[in-house]
PDB file of C-alpha atoms in Angstrom:
ATOM      1  CA  MET A   1       4.982 124.155 -21.304  1.00  0.00           C
ATOM      2  CA  ILE A   2       5.002 122.657 -17.724  1.00  0.00           C
ATOM      3  CA  LEU A   3       8.599 121.376 -17.782  1.00  0.00           C
ATOM      4  CA  LEU A   4       9.838 124.737 -19.496  1.00  0.00           C
ATOM      5  CA  ASN A   5       7.672 126.774 -16.634  1.00  0.00           C
ATOM      6  CA  GLN A   6       9.623 124.561 -14.165  1.00  0.00           C
ATOM      7  CA  ILE A   7      13.016 125.353 -15.408  1.00  0.00           C
ATOM      8  CA  ILE A   8      12.304 128.767 -15.715  1.00  0.00           C
ATOM      9  CA  SER A   9      11.003 128.807 -12.099  1.00  0.00           C
ATOM     10  CA  ALA A  10      13.719 126.765 -10.882  1.00  0.00           C
ATOM     11  CA  VAL A  11      16.517 128.888 -12.205  1.00  0.00           C
ATOM     12  CA  LEU A  12      15.019 132.417 -11.288  1.00  0.00           C
ATOM     13  CA  GLN A  13      14.593 131.123  -7.284  1.00  0.00           C
ATOM     14  CA  LEU A  14      17.957 129.769  -7.432  1.00  0.00           C
ATOM     15  CA  LEU A  15      19.335 133.024  -8.799  1.00  0.00           C
ATOM     16  CA  ILE A  16      17.410 134.860  -5.978  1.00  0.00           C
ATOM     17  CA  PHE A  17      18.741 132.671  -3.380  1.00  0.00           C
ATOM     18  CA  LEU A  18      22.203 132.908  -4.651  1.00  0.00           C
ATOM     19  CA  SER A  19      21.983 136.793  -4.808  1.00  0.00           C
ATOM     20  CA  ILE A  20      21.545 137.502  -1.353  1.00  0.00           C
ATOM     21  CA  PRO A  21      24.901 136.036  -0.134  1.00  0.00           C
ATOM     22  CA  PHE A  22      26.643 137.216  -3.155  1.00  0.00           C
ATOM     23  CA  VAL A  23      25.597 140.795  -2.419  1.00  0.00           C
ATOM     24  CA  TRP A  24      26.752 140.322   1.344  1.00  0.00           C
ATOM     25  CA  TYR A  25      30.159 138.877  -0.153  1.00  0.00           C
ATOM     26  CA  LEU A  26      30.669 141.655  -2.405  1.00  0.00           C
ATOM     27  CA  LEU A  27      30.151 144.375   0.191  1.00  0.00           C
ATOM     28  CA  THR A  28      32.188 142.671   3.257  1.00  0.00           C
ATOM     29  CA  GLN A  29      34.882 140.810   1.205  1.00  0.00           C
ATOM     30  CA  LYS A  30      35.187 143.595  -1.339  1.00  0.00           C
ATOM     31  CA  ARG A  31      35.850 140.850  -4.080  1.00  0.00           C
ATOM     32  CA  ALA A  32      34.109 137.964  -6.066  1.00  0.00           C
ATOM     33  CA  THR A  33      36.554 135.590  -6.426  1.00  0.00           C
ATOM     34  CA  GLY A  34      36.286 132.975  -3.853  1.00  0.00           C
ATOM     35  CA  PHE A  35      32.919 133.250  -3.162  1.00  0.00           C
ATOM     36  CA  PHE A  36      31.595 129.606  -3.911  1.00  0.00           C
ATOM     37  CA  LYS A  37      33.990 128.361  -1.712  1.00  0.00           C
ATOM     38  CA  TRP A  38      33.106 130.616   0.962  1.00  0.00           C
ATOM     39  CA  LEU A  39      29.452 129.743   0.124  1.00  0.00           C
ATOM     40  CA  GLY A  40      30.232 125.996   1.059  1.00  0.00           C
ATOM     41  CA  LEU A  41      29.941 124.751  -2.572  1.00  0.00           C
ATOM     42  CA  LYS A  42      33.210 122.780  -2.138  1.00  0.00           C
ATOM     43  CA  THR A  43      33.985 119.156  -1.223  1.00  0.00           C
ATOM     44  CA  ALA A  44      35.148 117.992   2.146  1.00  0.00           C
ATOM     45  CA  PRO A  45      38.539 115.922   2.336  1.00  0.00           C
ATOM     46  CA  THR A  46      36.707 113.166   3.555  1.00  0.00           C
ATOM     47  CA  PRO A  47      32.839 112.925   2.476  1.00  0.00           C
ATOM     48  CA  PRO A  48      30.599 111.669   5.544  1.00  0.00           C
ATOM     49  CA  LEU A  49      28.888 109.128   3.652  1.00  0.00           C
ATOM     50  CA  LYS A  50      27.740 106.991   6.700  1.00  0.00           C
ATOM     51  CA  ILE A  51      26.499 109.921   8.453  1.00  0.00           C
ATOM     52  CA  MET A  52      24.813 110.911   5.461  1.00  0.00           C
ATOM     53  CA  PHE A  53      23.091 107.661   5.197  1.00  0.00           C
ATOM     54  CA  CYS A  54      22.001 107.457   8.629  1.00  0.00           C
ATOM     55  CA  ILE A  55      20.300 111.287   8.655  1.00  0.00           C
ATOM     56  CA  LEU A  56      18.922 110.587   5.341  1.00  0.00           C
ATOM     57  CA  VAL A  57      17.358 107.150   6.574  1.00  0.00           C
ATOM     58  CA  GLY A  58      16.362 109.036  10.114  1.00  0.00           C
ATOM     59  CA  PHE A  59      14.582 111.463   8.285  1.00  0.00           C
ATOM     60  CA  LEU A  60      12.551 109.150   6.053  1.00  0.00           C
ATOM     61  CA  VAL A  61      11.410 107.189   9.319  1.00  0.00           C
ATOM     62  CA  VAL A  62      10.930 110.262  11.706  1.00  0.00           C
ATOM     63  CA  LEU A  63       8.838 112.115   8.838  1.00  0.00           C
ATOM     64  CA  PHE A  64       6.556 109.433   7.469  1.00  0.00           C
ATOM     65  CA  LEU A  65       3.923 109.356   9.692  1.00  0.00           C
ATOM     66  CA  PRO A  66       3.567 113.212  10.683  1.00  0.00           C
ATOM     67  CA  TYR A  67       3.499 114.110   6.969  1.00  0.00           C
ATOM     68  CA  LEU A  68       0.942 111.044   6.499  1.00  0.00           C
ATOM     69  CA  TRP A  69      -1.322 112.680   8.908  1.00  0.00           C
ATOM     70  CA  LEU A  70      -0.504 116.408   7.275  1.00  0.00           C
ATOM     71  CA  TYR A  71      -1.671 115.267   4.002  1.00  0.00           C
ATOM     72  CA  ARG A  72      -4.459 112.819   5.052  1.00  0.00           C
ATOM     73  CA  SER A  73      -5.944 115.609   7.263  1.00  0.00           C
ATOM     74  CA  GLY A  74      -5.693 118.263   4.465  1.00  0.00           C
ATOM     75  CA  ASN A  75      -3.319 120.283   6.612  1.00  0.00           C
ATOM     76  CA  LEU A  76      -0.920 120.293   3.830  1.00  0.00           C
ATOM     77  CA  ASN A  77      -0.897 119.775   0.270  1.00  0.00           C
ATOM     78  CA  TYR A  78       1.062 119.608  -2.794  1.00  0.00           C
ATOM     79  CA  GLN A  79       0.699 122.859  -5.504  1.00  0.00           C
ATOM     80  CA  GLY A  80       2.611 123.767  -8.481  1.00  0.00           C
ATOM     81  CA  PHE A  81       4.201 122.126 -11.561  1.00  0.00           C
ATOM     82  CA  THR A  82       5.109 118.655  -9.960  1.00  0.00           C
ATOM     83  CA  VAL A  83       1.166 118.301  -9.438  1.00  0.00           C
ATOM     84  CA  ASP A  84       0.379 119.682 -12.918  1.00  0.00           C
ATOM     85  CA  ALA A  85       2.770 117.379 -14.707  1.00  0.00           C
ATOM     86  CA  PHE A  86       1.420 114.306 -12.764  1.00  0.00           C
ATOM     87  CA  ARG A  87      -2.223 115.189 -13.400  1.00  0.00           C
ATOM     88  CA  GLN A  88      -1.527 115.595 -17.253  1.00  0.00           C
ATOM     89  CA  THR A  89       0.948 112.758 -17.816  1.00  0.00           C
ATOM     90  CA  GLY A  90       1.057 110.439 -15.087  1.00  0.00           C
ATOM     91  CA  TRP A  91       4.433 108.708 -14.420  1.00  0.00           C
ATOM     92  CA  SER A  92       6.050 110.022 -17.470  1.00  0.00           C
ATOM     93  CA  ILE A  93       9.492 111.048 -18.475  1.00  0.00           C
ATOM     94  CA  GLU A  94       8.237 114.773 -17.999  1.00  0.00           C
ATOM     95  CA  THR A  95       6.888 114.337 -14.650  1.00  0.00           C
ATOM     96  CA  PHE A  96      10.027 112.678 -13.304  1.00  0.00           C
ATOM     97  CA  THR A  97      11.923 115.484 -15.093  1.00  0.00           C
ATOM     98  CA  VAL A  98       9.755 118.563 -13.418  1.00  0.00           C
ATOM     99  CA  ILE A  99       9.819 116.379  -9.938  1.00  0.00           C
ATOM    100  CA  LEU A 100      13.990 116.302 -10.613  1.00  0.00           C
ATOM    101  CA  ILE A 101      14.148 119.782 -11.353  1.00  0.00           C
ATOM    102  CA  TRP A 102      11.872 121.012  -8.426  1.00  0.00           C
ATOM    103  CA  ALA A 103      13.825 118.617  -5.979  1.00  0.00           C
ATOM    104  CA  VAL A 104      17.426 118.998  -6.833  1.00  0.00           C
ATOM    105  CA  VAL A 105      17.548 122.515  -7.860  1.00  0.00           C
ATOM    106  CA  GLN A 106      14.272 124.922  -7.024  1.00  0.00           C
ATOM    107  CA  THR A 107      14.289 123.780  -3.272  1.00  0.00           C
ATOM    108  CA  SER A 108      17.235 121.781  -1.990  1.00  0.00           C
ATOM    109  CA  LEU A 109      20.051 123.543  -3.766  1.00  0.00           C
ATOM    110  CA  SER A 110      18.555 127.064  -3.357  1.00  0.00           C
ATOM    111  CA  GLU A 111      17.514 126.461   0.409  1.00  0.00           C
ATOM    112  CA  GLU A 112      20.947 124.937   1.015  1.00  0.00           C
ATOM    113  CA  ILE A 113      22.702 128.051  -0.443  1.00  0.00           C
ATOM    114  CA  LEU A 114      20.477 130.554   1.559  1.00  0.00           C
ATOM    115  CA  PHE A 115      20.023 128.668   4.901  1.00  0.00           C
ATOM    116  CA  ARG A 116      23.114 126.629   5.422  1.00  0.00           C
ATOM    117  CA  GLY A 117      25.526 128.075   2.982  1.00  0.00           C
ATOM    118  CA  PHE A 118      24.998 131.786   3.980  1.00  0.00           C
ATOM    119  CA  LEU A 119      22.672 132.255   7.187  1.00  0.00           C
ATOM    120  CA  CYS A 120      23.922 129.320   9.210  1.00  0.00           C
ATOM    121  CA  LYS A 121      27.542 130.634   9.103  1.00  0.00           C
ATOM    122  CA  ARG A 122      26.861 134.469   9.578  1.00  0.00           C
ATOM    123  CA  LEU A 123      24.619 133.661  12.639  1.00  0.00           C
ATOM    124  CA  CYS A 124      27.272 131.076  13.900  1.00  0.00           C
ATOM    125  CA  ASN A 125      29.761 133.743  13.512  1.00  0.00           C
ATOM    126  CA  LYS A 126      27.967 135.966  15.618  1.00  0.00           C
ATOM    127  CA  TRP A 127      26.187 133.679  18.208  1.00  0.00           C
ATOM    128  CA  GLY A 128      28.304 130.775  18.075  1.00  0.00           C
ATOM    129  CA  GLU A 129      27.620 127.423  16.332  1.00  0.00           C
ATOM    130  CA  THR A 130      25.058 125.954  18.745  1.00  0.00           C
ATOM    131  CA  ILE A 131      23.109 128.872  19.030  1.00  0.00           C
ATOM    132  CA  GLY A 132      23.690 129.905  15.137  1.00  0.00           C
ATOM    133  CA  ASN A 133      22.655 126.707  13.901  1.00  0.00           C
ATOM    134  CA  ALA A 134      19.648 126.709  15.904  1.00  0.00           C
ATOM    135  CA  LEU A 135      18.596 129.995  14.816  1.00  0.00           C
ATOM    136  CA  GLN A 136      18.710 129.285  11.024  1.00  0.00           C
ATOM    137  CA  ALA A 137      16.722 126.100  11.616  1.00  0.00           C
ATOM    138  CA  LEU A 138      14.077 127.986  13.453  1.00  0.00           C
ATOM    139  CA  ILE A 139      14.015 130.413  10.573  1.00  0.00           C
ATOM    140  CA  PHE A 140      13.944 127.606   8.010  1.00  0.00           C
ATOM    141  CA  GLY A 141      11.297 125.668   9.855  1.00  0.00           C
ATOM    142  CA  MET A 142       9.070 128.830  10.340  1.00  0.00           C
ATOM    143  CA  VAL A 143       9.304 129.567   6.402  1.00  0.00           C
ATOM    144  CA  HIS A 144       7.670 126.448   5.655  1.00  0.00           C
ATOM    145  CA  ILE A 145       4.403 127.395   7.302  1.00  0.00           C
ATOM    146  CA  ALA A 146       3.522 129.019   3.966  1.00  0.00           C
ATOM    147  CA  ALA A 147       2.958 125.693   2.542  1.00  0.00           C
ATOM    148  CA  LEU A 148       0.031 125.331   4.937  1.00  0.00           C
ATOM    149  CA  PRO A 149      -3.296 126.045   3.488  1.00  0.00           C
ATOM    150  CA  ASP A 150      -4.894 126.578   6.849  1.00  0.00           C
ATOM    151  CA  LYS A 151      -2.816 127.786   9.863  1.00  0.00           C
ATOM    152  CA  ASN A 152      -3.949 125.003  12.177  1.00  0.00           C
ATOM    153  CA  LEU A 153      -1.888 125.257  15.389  1.00  0.00           C
ATOM    154  CA  LEU A 154      -0.784 121.210  15.608  1.00  0.00           C
ATOM    155  CA  ALA A 155      -0.036 121.328  11.883  1.00  0.00           C
ATOM    156  CA  MET A 156       2.306 124.615  12.353  1.00  0.00           C
ATOM    157  CA  PHE A 157       3.910 123.007  15.324  1.00  0.00           C
ATOM    158  CA  LEU A 158       4.623 119.597  13.246  1.00  0.00           C
ATOM    159  CA  ILE A 159       6.025 121.600  10.230  1.00  0.00           C
ATOM    160  CA  VAL A 160       8.562 123.902  12.407  1.00  0.00           C
ATOM    161  CA  SER A 161       9.725 121.098  14.541  1.00  0.00           C
ATOM    162  CA  LEU A 162      10.082 118.957  11.417  1.00  0.00           C
ATOM    163  CA  THR A 163      11.750 120.947   9.007  1.00  0.00           C
ATOM    164  CA  GLY A 164      13.536 122.903  11.691  1.00  0.00           C
ATOM    165  CA  GLY A 165      14.866 119.426  12.981  1.00  0.00           C
ATOM    166  CA  ILE A 166      16.201 118.742   9.270  1.00  0.00           C
ATOM    167  CA  GLY A 167      17.775 122.371   8.962  1.00  0.00           C
ATOM    168  CA  TYR A 168      19.552 121.715  12.178  1.00  0.00           C
ATOM    169  CA  ALA A 169      20.852 118.169  10.995  1.00  0.00           C
ATOM    170  CA  LEU A 170      22.186 119.933   8.139  1.00  0.00           C
ATOM    171  CA  GLY A 171      23.497 122.703   9.378  1.00  0.00           C
ATOM    172  CA  TRP A 172      25.454 120.282  11.975  1.00  0.00           C
ATOM    173  CA  LEU A 173      26.699 118.073   9.411  1.00  0.00           C
ATOM    174  CA  SER A 174      28.258 120.798   7.307  1.00  0.00           C
ATOM    175  CA  LEU A 175      29.817 122.785  10.330  1.00  0.00           C
ATOM    176  CA  LYS A 176      30.827 119.612  12.250  1.00  0.00           C
ATOM    177  CA  LYS A 177      31.624 116.840   9.600  1.00  0.00           C
ATOM    178  CA  ALA A 178      31.823 118.495   6.194  1.00  0.00           C
ATOM    179  CA  ARG A 179      34.524 121.242   6.651  1.00  0.00           C
ATOM    180  CA  GLY A 180      31.775 123.854   5.782  1.00  0.00           C
ATOM    181  CA  SER A 181      30.299 122.385   2.601  1.00  0.00           C
ATOM    182  CA  ILE A 182      26.719 122.544   1.891  1.00  0.00           C
ATOM    183  CA  LEU A 183      26.936 119.703  -0.814  1.00  0.00           C
ATOM    184  CA  TYR A 184      26.497 116.881   1.231  1.00  0.00           C
ATOM    185  CA  GLY A 185      23.498 118.288   3.194  1.00  0.00           C
ATOM    186  CA  TRP A 186      21.941 119.143  -0.538  1.00  0.00           C
ATOM    187  CA  VAL A 187      22.314 115.570  -1.567  1.00  0.00           C
ATOM    188  CA  ILE A 188      20.266 114.624   1.448  1.00  0.00           C
ATOM    189  CA  HIS A 189      17.777 117.225   0.920  1.00  0.00           C
ATOM    190  CA  ALA A 190      17.292 116.418  -2.554  1.00  0.00           C
ATOM    191  CA  ALA A 191      16.700 112.934  -1.836  1.00  0.00           C
ATOM    192  CA  VAL A 192      14.059 113.663   0.495  1.00  0.00           C
ATOM    193  CA  ASN A 193      12.445 116.387  -1.794  1.00  0.00           C
ATOM    194  CA  VAL A 194      12.419 113.842  -4.641  1.00  0.00           C
ATOM    195  CA  PHE A 195      11.010 110.885  -2.320  1.00  0.00           C
ATOM    196  CA  SER A 196       8.423 113.027  -0.920  1.00  0.00           C
ATOM    197  CA  PRO A 197       6.016 113.745  -4.294  1.00  0.00           C
ATOM    198  CA  ILE A 198       6.499 110.358  -5.224  1.00  0.00           C
ATOM    199  CA  LEU A 199       4.981 108.972  -2.288  1.00  0.00           C
ATOM    200  CA  VAL A 200       2.275 111.642  -2.161  1.00  0.00           C
ATOM    201  CA  PHE A 201       1.457 111.231  -5.531  1.00  0.00           C
ATOM    202  CA  THR A 202       1.173 107.429  -5.355  1.00  0.00           C
ATOM    203  CA  PHE A 203      -0.550 106.989  -2.372  1.00  0.00           C
ATOM    204  CA  LEU A 204      -2.282 110.263  -1.231  1.00  0.00           C
ATOM    205  CA  LEU A 205      -3.135 112.771  -4.062  1.00  0.00           C
ATOM    206  CA  PRO A 206      -6.716 112.666  -4.634  1.00  0.00           C
ATOM    207  CA  GLY A 207      -7.923 111.651  -8.120  1.00  0.00           C
TER     208      GLY A 207
END
């Protein structure tokens, strides 16, 4: 049941996050063809693999200690089907599947579609790449404040700074190194989101 609920939740969030740019595309382009390419669901001529690796390693190094403090201090906690699956079945196939669906589809794919595929490009068209990318990154960071149970100022600053920094780097990757593709940022985002619950459930989740 947990796995089914996670699948339903992931599909619903993906459809909602996809519908916003799709409606915009229909209204502005007066057609449906070409939507996925316009959104950035396409490959780049030369995949920026080395840069992707550097960004991913940089994220994991920079995020580790701040997130460790956020969890240990109680300023951030995990809720949802991933936690439910782990508490019920431990490190089972079901738990890993729930984590993968949550990390790869519900969070990283839907967020890359909305923030880097849609919002970043629209803001960059209006304000230029530097300002537009910074604005989408700031919005991306501020959205994550909702994950904080208590709105502690230091915790809020860390969350906005860290997730906003991630959002900016992934926007830069799409704009400068991937010809507008969001696929490579999606891979990085998904990898970080897979690693995060594994770390938390293994070392930090209360019994």
